[in-house]
Short mmCIF file of C-alpha atoms in Angstrom, two decimals:
data_model
loop_
_atom_site.label_atom_id
_atom_site.label_comp_id
_atom_site.label_asym_id
_atom_site.label_seq_id
_atom_site.Cartn_x
_atom_site.Cartn_y
_atom_site.Cartn_z
CA UNK A 558 -32.11 5.83 -48.88
CA UNK A 559 -31.98 5.85 -52.82
CA UNK A 560 -33.16 2.90 -53.33
CA UNK A 561 -35.25 2.81 -56.33
CA UNK A 562 -37.59 0.98 -58.65
CA UNK A 563 -39.64 3.20 -60.44
CA UNK A 564 -43.09 3.10 -61.97
CA UNK A 565 -41.42 3.12 -64.49
CA UNK A 566 -22.30 -17.38 -38.35
CA UNK A 567 -26.05 -19.03 -38.73
CA UNK A 568 -29.20 -17.52 -37.32
CA UNK A 569 -32.42 -19.88 -37.21
CA UNK A 570 -35.97 -18.30 -37.81
CA UNK A 571 -38.71 -20.86 -36.60
CA UNK A 572 -42.25 -19.58 -37.21
CA UNK A 573 -45.40 -21.99 -35.74
CA UNK A 574 -48.87 -20.44 -35.80
CA UNK A 575 -50.53 -23.47 -33.96
CA UNK A 576 -54.01 -24.68 -34.85
CA UNK A 577 -55.32 -21.65 -36.29
CA UNK A 578 -52.68 -21.14 -39.49
CA UNK A 579 -50.72 -23.14 -42.03
CA UNK A 580 -47.21 -23.07 -40.10
CA UNK A 581 -43.81 -21.65 -41.33
CA UNK A 582 -41.43 -24.03 -41.96
CA UNK A 583 -38.04 -23.95 -39.34
CA UNK A 584 -35.79 -21.51 -41.47
CA UNK A 585 -32.09 -20.91 -40.91
CA UNK A 586 -30.26 -18.02 -42.95
CA UNK A 587 -26.35 -18.29 -43.21
CA UNK A 588 -24.40 -14.72 -42.63
CA UNK A 589 -25.44 -12.38 -45.75
CA UNK A 590 -22.26 -11.74 -48.01
CA UNK A 591 -22.20 -8.66 -50.27
CA UNK A 592 -21.34 -9.95 -54.30
CA UNK A 593 -18.11 -7.87 -54.33
CA UNK A 594 -16.27 -7.69 -57.40
CA UNK A 595 -18.40 -8.29 -60.39
CA UNK A 596 -22.36 -7.66 -59.30
CA UNK A 597 -21.88 -4.63 -57.44
CA UNK A 598 -20.73 -1.98 -58.46
CA UNK A 599 -20.08 2.09 -57.71
CA UNK A 600 -23.70 2.68 -59.01
CA UNK A 601 -26.93 0.76 -57.50
CA UNK A 602 -28.32 -2.54 -57.85
CA UNK A 603 -31.29 -4.04 -56.95
CA UNK A 604 -34.00 -6.75 -57.71
CA UNK A 605 -31.80 -9.64 -58.36
CA UNK A 606 -33.34 -12.61 -60.18
CA UNK A 607 -31.46 -15.99 -60.57
CA UNK A 608 -32.63 -18.21 -63.26
CA UNK A 609 -32.28 -22.22 -63.76
CA UNK A 610 -28.92 -21.90 -65.40
CA UNK A 611 -27.45 -20.09 -62.68
CA UNK A 612 -27.41 -16.94 -64.26
CA UNK A 613 -28.66 -13.56 -62.47
CA UNK A 614 -31.01 -10.60 -63.41
CA UNK A 615 -30.51 -7.79 -61.74
CA UNK A 616 -31.19 -3.51 -61.85
CA UNK A 617 -28.64 -1.31 -62.04
CA UNK A 618 -29.33 2.54 -61.20
CA UNK A 619 -27.16 5.37 -61.94
CA UNK A 620 -24.84 4.34 -64.23
CA UNK A 621 -23.53 6.01 -66.93
CA UNK A 622 -23.70 3.12 -69.53
CA UNK A 623 -27.07 2.63 -69.34
CA UNK A 624 -28.87 2.80 -72.46
CA UNK A 625 -31.04 5.74 -71.15
CA UNK A 626 -27.95 7.39 -69.32
CA UNK A 627 -26.90 7.64 -65.77
CA UNK A 628 -30.22 9.51 -64.71
CA UNK A 629 -32.67 8.86 -67.28
CA UNK A 630 -33.44 5.07 -66.17
CA UNK A 631 -32.36 1.99 -64.67
CA UNK A 632 -31.24 -1.15 -66.85
CA UNK A 633 -31.68 -4.81 -66.87
CA UNK A 634 -28.09 -6.09 -66.43
CA UNK A 635 -26.93 -9.99 -66.81
CA UNK A 636 -24.11 -12.08 -64.96
CA UNK A 637 -23.36 -15.51 -65.82
CA UNK A 638 -23.58 -17.88 -62.83
CA UNK A 639 -20.63 -20.72 -61.27
CA UNK A 640 -20.98 -23.61 -59.10
CA UNK A 641 -20.35 -21.18 -56.16
CA UNK A 642 -24.33 -19.41 -55.74
CA UNK A 643 -22.26 -16.33 -54.94
CA UNK A 644 -19.64 -16.06 -57.59
CA UNK A 645 -20.74 -14.23 -61.11
CA UNK A 646 -18.83 -13.25 -64.26
CA UNK A 647 -18.50 -9.62 -64.95
CA UNK A 648 -22.37 -8.35 -66.10
CA UNK A 649 -23.68 -7.00 -69.22
CA UNK A 650 -26.61 -4.97 -70.34
CA UNK A 651 -26.50 -6.13 -74.02
CA UNK A 652 -29.10 -8.26 -73.66
CA UNK A 653 -31.05 -7.72 -77.34
CA UNK A 654 -33.70 -5.42 -76.84
CA UNK A 655 -34.67 -5.77 -73.33
CA UNK A 656 -32.82 -2.39 -72.19
CA UNK A 657 -34.30 1.06 -73.70
CA UNK A 658 -34.38 4.27 -72.39
CA UNK A 659 -37.32 3.83 -69.95
CA UNK A 660 -36.87 1.85 -66.54
CA UNK A 661 -36.45 -1.72 -67.31
CA UNK A 662 -36.50 -4.65 -64.89
CA UNK A 663 -36.73 -8.56 -65.11
CA UNK A 664 -39.80 -9.42 -62.67
CA UNK A 665 -39.96 -12.84 -63.33
CA UNK A 666 -38.48 -15.97 -65.07
CA UNK A 667 -40.14 -18.88 -66.16
CA UNK A 668 -39.57 -22.37 -64.08
CA UNK A 669 -37.77 -23.45 -67.24
CA UNK A 670 -35.74 -20.49 -67.98
CA UNK A 671 -36.83 -19.71 -70.96
CA UNK A 672 -38.98 -16.78 -70.86
CA UNK A 673 -38.59 -13.84 -69.17
CA UNK A 674 -41.52 -11.26 -67.53
CA UNK A 675 -40.55 -7.76 -67.70
CA UNK A 676 -41.57 -4.45 -66.52
CA UNK A 677 -43.54 -2.32 -68.51
CA UNK A 678 -45.04 -2.24 -72.56
CA UNK A 679 -42.37 -2.25 -75.07
CA UNK A 680 -44.65 -1.88 -77.62
CA UNK A 681 -44.71 1.93 -77.08
CA UNK A 682 -42.75 4.60 -77.60
CA UNK A 683 -39.76 4.54 -74.71
CA UNK A 684 -41.84 1.48 -72.86
CA UNK A 685 -43.32 4.30 -70.58
CA UNK A 686 -47.04 2.70 -70.83
CA UNK A 687 -47.64 0.74 -67.27
CA UNK A 688 -47.85 -2.90 -67.76
CA UNK A 689 -46.12 -6.02 -68.00
CA UNK A 690 -44.01 -7.50 -70.85
CA UNK A 691 -42.19 -10.79 -71.80
CA UNK A 692 -39.53 -12.14 -74.13
CA UNK A 693 -38.81 -15.82 -75.07
CA UNK A 694 -34.89 -17.09 -75.57
CA UNK A 695 -34.26 -18.68 -79.18
CA UNK A 696 -31.49 -19.44 -80.74
CA UNK A 697 -30.07 -16.07 -81.43
CA UNK A 698 -30.92 -14.84 -77.79
CA UNK A 699 -33.60 -12.99 -76.30
CA UNK A 700 -36.29 -12.11 -78.79
CA UNK A 701 -38.13 -8.64 -78.84
CA UNK A 702 -40.64 -8.05 -75.85
CA UNK A 703 -44.20 -8.27 -76.22
CA UNK A 704 -46.96 -7.13 -74.36
CA UNK A 705 -48.65 -9.92 -71.66
CA UNK A 706 -52.21 -10.11 -72.28
CA UNK A 707 -54.00 -9.98 -69.14
CA UNK A 708 -57.08 -7.69 -68.89
CA UNK A 709 -57.62 -7.69 -65.10
CA UNK A 710 -54.03 -5.98 -64.81
CA UNK A 711 -54.13 -2.46 -63.95
CA UNK A 712 -51.94 -0.47 -61.55
CA UNK A 713 -53.02 2.62 -59.16
CA UNK A 714 -50.75 5.29 -58.21
CA UNK A 715 -47.02 6.69 -59.24
CA UNK A 716 -45.06 3.63 -57.46
CA UNK A 717 -45.76 -0.18 -58.13
CA UNK A 718 -43.57 -3.25 -58.01
CA UNK A 719 -44.30 -6.68 -59.66
CA UNK A 720 -43.39 -10.39 -59.39
CA UNK A 721 -44.74 -13.10 -61.92
CA UNK A 722 -44.75 -16.55 -60.10
CA UNK A 723 -42.63 -19.24 -62.53
CA UNK A 724 -45.77 -20.84 -64.10
CA UNK A 725 -46.87 -17.36 -65.44
CA UNK A 726 -50.41 -18.27 -63.79
CA UNK A 727 -50.37 -15.67 -60.67
CA UNK A 728 -48.45 -11.86 -60.64
CA UNK A 729 -48.03 -10.22 -57.19
CA UNK A 730 -48.51 -6.61 -57.48
CA UNK A 731 -47.28 -4.03 -54.84
CA UNK A 732 -49.17 -0.29 -55.30
CA UNK A 733 -51.55 2.37 -53.86
CA UNK A 734 -54.47 0.25 -55.09
CA UNK A 735 -58.47 -0.46 -54.55
CA UNK A 736 -58.78 -0.66 -50.45
CA UNK A 737 -55.35 0.33 -49.76
CA UNK A 738 -54.78 0.75 -45.86
CA UNK A 739 -52.69 3.73 -46.35
CA UNK A 740 -49.57 3.43 -48.82
CA UNK A 741 -48.64 0.90 -51.28
CA UNK A 742 -50.21 -2.53 -50.20
CA UNK A 743 -49.82 -6.08 -51.44
CA UNK A 744 -52.62 -7.34 -54.45
CA UNK A 745 -52.67 -10.69 -56.63
CA UNK A 746 -53.74 -11.29 -59.99
CA UNK A 747 -54.32 -14.90 -60.55
CA UNK A 748 -55.38 -17.62 -63.61
CA UNK A 749 -58.71 -19.74 -62.93
CA UNK A 750 -58.99 -21.89 -65.77
CA UNK A 751 -59.07 -19.60 -68.52
CA UNK A 752 -59.69 -16.51 -66.72
CA UNK A 753 -57.41 -13.82 -64.96
CA UNK A 754 -59.03 -12.92 -61.43
CA UNK A 755 -58.10 -9.65 -59.50
CA UNK A 756 -56.17 -7.59 -58.55
CA UNK A 757 -57.36 -9.08 -55.34
CA UNK A 758 -55.65 -7.50 -52.05
CA UNK A 759 -53.89 -9.77 -49.69
CA UNK A 760 -55.44 -10.69 -46.14
CA UNK A 761 -53.28 -10.67 -43.38
CA UNK A 762 -50.23 -9.10 -44.94
CA UNK A 763 -51.11 -5.76 -45.12
CA UNK A 764 -50.36 -2.88 -43.09
CA UNK A 765 -51.19 1.22 -42.77
CA UNK A 766 -47.38 1.44 -43.81
CA UNK A 767 -45.69 0.54 -47.08
CA UNK A 768 -45.48 -3.10 -48.29
CA UNK A 769 -43.13 -3.44 -51.71
CA UNK A 770 -40.97 -5.99 -53.64
CA UNK A 771 -42.96 -9.20 -53.30
CA UNK A 772 -41.62 -12.33 -54.20
CA UNK A 773 -43.68 -15.45 -54.20
CA UNK A 774 -41.48 -18.62 -53.51
CA UNK A 775 -43.79 -21.63 -54.97
CA UNK A 776 -41.37 -24.18 -53.94
CA UNK A 777 -42.57 -23.27 -50.32
CA UNK A 778 -45.56 -21.79 -50.54
CA UNK A 779 -44.18 -18.41 -49.27
CA UNK A 780 -44.44 -14.84 -50.11
CA UNK A 781 -41.64 -12.29 -49.33
CA UNK A 782 -41.54 -8.58 -49.19
CA UNK A 783 -39.98 -5.28 -47.96
CA UNK A 784 -41.80 -3.37 -45.13
CA UNK A 785 -41.67 -0.40 -42.93
CA UNK A 786 -44.01 -1.35 -40.39
CA UNK A 787 -43.33 -0.55 -36.85
CA UNK A 788 -40.85 -3.30 -35.00
CA UNK A 789 -38.40 -3.83 -37.58
CA UNK A 790 -34.75 -3.41 -37.57
CA UNK A 791 -34.77 0.25 -39.09
CA UNK A 792 -35.81 1.41 -42.60
CA UNK A 793 -37.73 -1.35 -44.79
CA UNK A 794 -37.20 -4.83 -43.26
CA UNK A 795 -37.47 -8.07 -45.30
CA UNK A 796 -40.94 -10.18 -44.08
CA UNK A 797 -42.48 -13.36 -45.16
CA UNK A 798 -45.82 -14.64 -45.06
CA UNK A 799 -47.36 -18.44 -45.46
CA UNK A 800 -50.19 -19.26 -47.92
CA UNK A 801 -52.89 -20.45 -46.79
CA UNK A 802 -54.39 -23.58 -48.72
CA UNK A 803 -55.32 -23.23 -51.88
CA UNK A 804 -56.40 -19.89 -51.59
CA UNK A 805 -54.43 -17.04 -53.06
CA UNK A 806 -56.11 -14.06 -51.03
CA UNK A 807 -55.40 -15.50 -47.72
CA UNK A 808 -52.14 -15.27 -45.57
CA UNK A 809 -51.10 -16.02 -42.79
CA UNK A 810 -49.40 -13.20 -40.20
CA UNK A 811 -46.28 -11.90 -41.71
CA UNK A 812 -42.87 -12.36 -40.02
CA UNK A 813 -39.62 -10.76 -40.10
CA UNK A 814 -36.15 -12.59 -41.37
CA UNK A 815 -33.60 -12.52 -38.84
CA UNK A 816 -31.32 -9.59 -37.59
CA UNK A 817 -28.84 -11.27 -39.71
CA UNK A 818 -30.74 -10.36 -42.98
CA UNK A 819 -32.71 -7.46 -41.81
CA UNK A 820 -30.44 -3.99 -40.88
CA UNK A 821 -31.16 -0.68 -39.64
CA UNK A 822 -30.62 0.58 -43.50
CA UNK A 823 -33.05 -0.83 -46.41
CA UNK A 824 -33.16 -4.14 -47.12
CA UNK A 825 -35.32 -5.74 -49.81
CA UNK A 826 -35.85 -7.24 -53.03
CA UNK A 827 -35.50 -10.80 -51.45
CA UNK A 828 -35.48 -13.54 -54.25
CA UNK A 829 -34.87 -17.49 -53.44
CA UNK A 830 -34.35 -20.25 -56.02
CA UNK A 831 -35.79 -23.87 -55.16
CA UNK A 832 -31.78 -24.60 -53.56
CA UNK A 833 -32.06 -22.38 -50.98
CA UNK A 834 -29.91 -19.72 -52.76
CA UNK A 835 -31.39 -16.14 -51.73
CA UNK A 836 -30.53 -12.55 -52.79
CA UNK A 837 -31.82 -9.17 -51.99
CA UNK A 838 -30.50 -5.79 -51.79
CA UNK A 839 -29.37 -3.93 -49.15
CA UNK A 840 -28.03 -0.32 -48.88
CA UNK A 841 -24.55 0.64 -48.58
CA UNK A 842 -22.35 3.31 -47.45
CA UNK A 843 -23.30 6.29 -49.32
CA UNK A 844 -26.75 5.86 -49.61
CA UNK A 845 -26.72 3.08 -52.72
CA UNK A 846 -27.76 -0.37 -52.94
CA UNK A 847 -25.84 -3.50 -53.17
CA UNK A 848 -26.73 -7.21 -53.89
CA UNK A 849 -26.06 -9.74 -51.09
CA UNK A 850 -26.20 -13.60 -51.24
CA UNK A 851 -27.59 -15.75 -48.06
CA UNK A 852 -28.36 -19.85 -48.00
CA UNK A 853 -31.66 -20.64 -46.54
CA UNK A 854 -32.28 -23.83 -45.31
CA UNK A 855 -34.98 -25.46 -43.86
CA UNK A 856 -34.49 -27.32 -40.76
CA UNK A 857 -35.88 -30.87 -40.61
CA UNK A 858 -36.15 -32.06 -36.97
CA UNK A 859 -35.91 -36.09 -36.87
CA UNK A 860 -38.85 -37.70 -34.81
CA UNK A 861 -38.09 -38.77 -31.07
CA UNK A 862 -37.75 -42.65 -30.58
CA UNK A 863 -40.55 -44.75 -28.88
CA UNK A 864 -38.57 -45.72 -25.54
CA UNK A 865 -37.81 -49.26 -25.27
CA UNK A 866 -39.79 -50.86 -22.74
CA UNK A 867 -38.46 -51.86 -19.59
CA UNK A 868 -38.25 -55.45 -18.71
CA UNK A 869 -39.40 -56.06 -15.17
CA UNK A 870 -38.45 -60.22 -13.62
CA UNK A 871 -41.54 -61.62 -11.77
CA UNK A 872 -40.58 -61.91 -8.31
CA UNK A 873 -40.41 -65.54 -7.19
CA UNK A 874 -43.90 -66.89 -5.96
CA UNK A 875 -43.79 -68.06 -1.97
CA UNK A 876 -44.37 -71.65 -1.03
CA UNK A 877 -47.99 -72.53 -0.78
CA UNK A 878 -48.66 -73.88 2.48
CA UNK A 879 -52.02 -75.08 2.18
CA UNK A 880 -52.86 -78.54 0.40
CA UNK A 881 -55.45 -77.19 -1.70
CA UNK A 882 -54.78 -75.23 -4.79
CA UNK A 883 -55.15 -71.51 -3.92
CA UNK A 884 -58.28 -69.80 -5.47
CA UNK A 885 -56.82 -67.76 -8.39
CA UNK A 886 -59.07 -64.82 -9.66
CA UNK A 887 -57.97 -63.33 -12.68
CA UNK A 888 -58.26 -59.70 -13.32
CA UNK A 889 -60.05 -58.85 -16.62
CA UNK A 890 -57.44 -57.17 -19.24
CA UNK A 891 -58.15 -53.86 -20.11
CA UNK A 892 -60.15 -52.84 -23.21
CA UNK A 893 -58.38 -51.02 -25.60
CA UNK A 894 -60.77 -48.51 -27.77
CA UNK A 895 -60.02 -49.93 -31.31
CA UNK A 896 -61.35 -45.98 -33.20
CA UNK A 897 -58.66 -44.36 -34.82
CA UNK A 898 -60.33 -40.70 -34.75
CA UNK A 899 -59.05 -38.10 -37.57
CA UNK A 900 -58.99 -34.28 -36.88
CA UNK A 901 -59.02 -31.63 -39.56
CA UNK A 902 -58.39 -28.09 -37.90
CA UNK A 903 -59.74 -25.43 -39.96
CA UNK A 904 -57.48 -22.31 -40.80
CA UNK A 905 -60.41 -19.78 -38.44
CA UNK A 906 -60.48 -21.88 -35.03
CA UNK A 907 -61.42 -25.21 -33.94
CA UNK A 908 -64.78 -26.64 -35.49
CA UNK A 909 -67.27 -27.29 -33.22
CA UNK A 910 -66.97 -30.93 -34.42
CA UNK A 911 -63.27 -31.30 -34.15
CA UNK A 912 -63.78 -30.10 -30.69
CA UNK A 913 -66.22 -32.87 -30.20
CA UNK A 914 -63.78 -35.33 -31.01
CA UNK A 915 -60.94 -34.14 -28.66
CA UNK A 916 -63.51 -34.25 -25.63
CA UNK A 917 -64.14 -37.82 -26.26
CA UNK A 918 -60.76 -38.67 -26.52
CA UNK A 919 -59.74 -36.70 -23.46
CA UNK A 920 -63.00 -38.42 -21.54
CA UNK A 921 -61.35 -42.01 -22.41
CA UNK A 922 -57.75 -41.12 -21.58
CA UNK A 923 -59.05 -39.49 -18.18
CA UNK A 924 -61.55 -42.41 -17.51
CA UNK A 925 -59.04 -45.13 -17.80
CA UNK A 926 -55.26 -44.90 -16.47
CA UNK A 927 -54.47 -48.16 -18.65
CA UNK A 928 -54.49 -46.75 -22.11
CA UNK A 929 -52.23 -43.78 -23.59
CA UNK A 930 -52.66 -42.35 -26.71
CA UNK A 931 -50.81 -41.95 -29.91
CA UNK A 932 -50.80 -38.88 -32.55
CA UNK A 933 -49.99 -39.20 -36.18
CA UNK A 934 -49.52 -36.48 -38.42
CA UNK A 935 -50.03 -36.16 -42.01
CA UNK A 936 -50.20 -33.44 -44.96
CA UNK A 937 -50.98 -33.26 -48.14
CA UNK A 938 -48.23 -33.35 -51.11
CA UNK A 939 -47.42 -29.55 -51.97
CA UNK A 940 -43.97 -28.66 -50.89
CA UNK A 941 -41.05 -30.38 -50.51
CA UNK A 942 -40.59 -33.53 -47.88
CA UNK A 943 -38.43 -31.86 -45.70
CA UNK A 944 -40.87 -28.72 -45.36
CA UNK A 945 -44.04 -31.52 -45.03
CA UNK A 946 -42.10 -33.38 -42.24
CA UNK A 947 -42.23 -30.17 -40.15
CA UNK A 948 -45.56 -29.41 -41.15
CA UNK A 949 -47.02 -32.87 -40.20
CA UNK A 950 -44.56 -32.82 -37.19
CA UNK A 951 -46.15 -29.60 -36.06
CA UNK A 952 -49.65 -30.46 -36.64
CA UNK A 953 -49.55 -33.72 -34.12
CA UNK A 954 -47.65 -31.71 -31.53
CA UNK A 955 -50.27 -28.94 -31.77
CA UNK A 956 -53.22 -31.79 -31.41
CA UNK A 957 -50.73 -32.82 -27.99
CA UNK A 958 -51.11 -29.42 -26.86
CA UNK A 959 -54.25 -29.56 -27.00
CA UNK A 960 -55.03 -32.95 -25.05
CA UNK A 961 -52.96 -31.60 -22.24
CA UNK A 962 -55.07 -28.50 -22.00
CA UNK A 963 -57.76 -30.79 -21.39
CA UNK A 964 -56.40 -32.24 -18.43
CA UNK A 965 -54.19 -35.52 -20.28
CA UNK A 966 -50.50 -36.12 -19.26
CA UNK A 967 -48.07 -35.16 -21.60
CA UNK A 968 -46.29 -38.71 -20.81
CA UNK A 969 -49.71 -40.32 -21.74
CA UNK A 970 -48.94 -39.24 -25.12
CA UNK A 971 -46.53 -40.20 -28.14
CA UNK A 972 -46.18 -38.52 -31.28
CA UNK A 973 -45.03 -39.25 -35.23
CA UNK A 974 -45.28 -37.65 -38.28
CA UNK A 975 -45.36 -39.00 -42.04
CA UNK A 976 -45.45 -35.86 -44.13
CA UNK A 977 -47.05 -37.06 -47.29
CA UNK A 978 -45.87 -40.85 -46.77
CA UNK A 979 -49.59 -41.96 -45.95
CA UNK A 980 -52.31 -40.29 -48.20
CA UNK A 981 -55.83 -40.83 -47.47
CA UNK A 982 -56.92 -39.33 -50.59
CA UNK A 983 -55.64 -38.08 -54.15
CA UNK A 984 -53.58 -35.26 -53.57
CA UNK A 985 -54.56 -34.05 -57.35
CA UNK A 986 -57.83 -32.52 -55.87
CA UNK A 987 -58.43 -29.57 -53.62
CA UNK A 988 -60.79 -32.02 -51.29
CA UNK A 989 -58.36 -34.93 -51.44
CA UNK A 990 -55.44 -32.64 -50.05
CA UNK A 991 -57.77 -31.00 -47.51
CA UNK A 992 -58.50 -34.48 -46.16
CA UNK A 993 -54.88 -35.23 -46.05
CA UNK A 994 -54.01 -32.41 -43.93
CA UNK A 995 -55.02 -34.72 -40.73
CA UNK A 996 -53.87 -35.73 -37.53
CA UNK A 997 -54.99 -39.26 -36.50
CA UNK A 998 -55.63 -40.19 -32.80
CA UNK A 999 -55.12 -43.73 -31.69
CA UNK A 1000 -55.37 -45.42 -28.35
CA UNK A 1001 -52.45 -48.01 -27.04
CA UNK A 1002 -51.93 -49.93 -24.33
CA UNK A 1003 -49.87 -48.25 -21.65
CA UNK A 1004 -47.05 -49.79 -20.10
CA UNK A 1005 -48.46 -49.88 -16.33
CA UNK A 1006 -51.21 -51.91 -18.06
CA UNK A 1007 -49.06 -54.48 -19.72
#
C-alpha cells in the first residue's frame, strides 16, 4: 500500500449505544464510485475536501507536474465542481503560492469557504517546518500562506495528519504523541475563550494500532478516521465515533463503516459536507490511491401512530323483574398519578437518582393495572432535525427497555419523540442543553379501565 501523506445498491449502518453514551444517527451509504476521468489519474490522489462552492481540493502524489517534481513532494490540486457531486472539471495545481517543493495539503476549509488551512509552515524555506498555515481568498485569488499562531500546537514522531474544523476553533491531530498507546493516536487542540488547550488524547477512540487521517463532521458531531485495528476488512479501514456532549476529549467507541466503503485494501481520508456528499481515498490496482464518492444519508424513522380506540357496544340490560329499583354500587374511577417524571441518563451509566425514578414508575405500574405509561424523548438543538429525531426516539426506547426489564409489559408502554421542538430550558448554555436532553414519563388510563 503506497498511500502517503508525509509530515511533511445501498447499505445501512445503524448504531445504538443504549443508555450510557450519545447515540449514532442511523446512516445509509450509497455504493461508492470512483471519480474517473478528471480527479483521478495514473498518479495518486488522497485527502479530498469539498468547499462550499462545490470545488474539490485534494492531494496528488507521484505526478511529474508537481512543483517539486514526481518524487520530491505532493501538491494541492483543485477541481471545480458541478451540480452533480461526483462530477468535476479537469484539476489544476496552479493555485497561487500554495504549492512549493515541500509536501502541500489543504487540511481544512472555513465554513464560508474563504479560508484554507494548510499543512506545514510556508514562512521558512521549502515549507519543511512542521506547523499549520492559512490562506485567505482575495479578489486576485488565494493570498500567500501565513503561519497559524497556536502556542499549544506541537507534533511528535515522523508522521502526522491534521484536520481543522470549519470555524477554526479545533484541530484534530494524528501522531505518535504524549501518552500514545502504540503507533499514531488521535489528539485534539481546541479553543476555550481566547486560550488554546491541548494537545489532548481522545478518549474512547485510540488503540495500540494506527489511527490516522481524522476528519470532524461538525454538522453531525461525528469524527471519521482510518485505523488498522483488528476486526477490519483488510488494510486500514474507515471508522467513526460520536462526540459525547460538549467535551472535546470524550468520544464513543468507534464503529466501522459498512463493507461497501471498507475493502481489503487501504480506505481512508474520509470527508463529508453538510449535504451528505462524502469522499475518501481507496487503493486501486498497482498500489496507488484514487478518490471515491458516496452519498451519506441520515435515516429518519417516523413515530408509530397510536392505535385507534376500539369502540365496544354495551349489551342491552336484562329486564328488571322486581318492582323495587336495584341497588347500584358505583365502582370508583381509577386514580391516575398526575406526576410527570423526567430522567436524564449520565454517559457513564444510570445515576442513583434516575434509578430511583424508574423504580417509582415501575412500582406504580405493577401495583395498578388500570394505568399505562407514555414516554416522550427530547434533545437539545445541536445538530440537524433529522439527527435529533433519531436521538430522541432512541432515548425514549432506551427508557422503555429499562422498564420492560423491571417487569412492566411492553404493551403498557407507548413512546413518542419530539427532537428539539419542546425545550424546557435555553439551548444557549451547556446546562440548558443538558436539561433538554431528557425523557418525560407520564401516566395514562389503560384502555381496559376506560
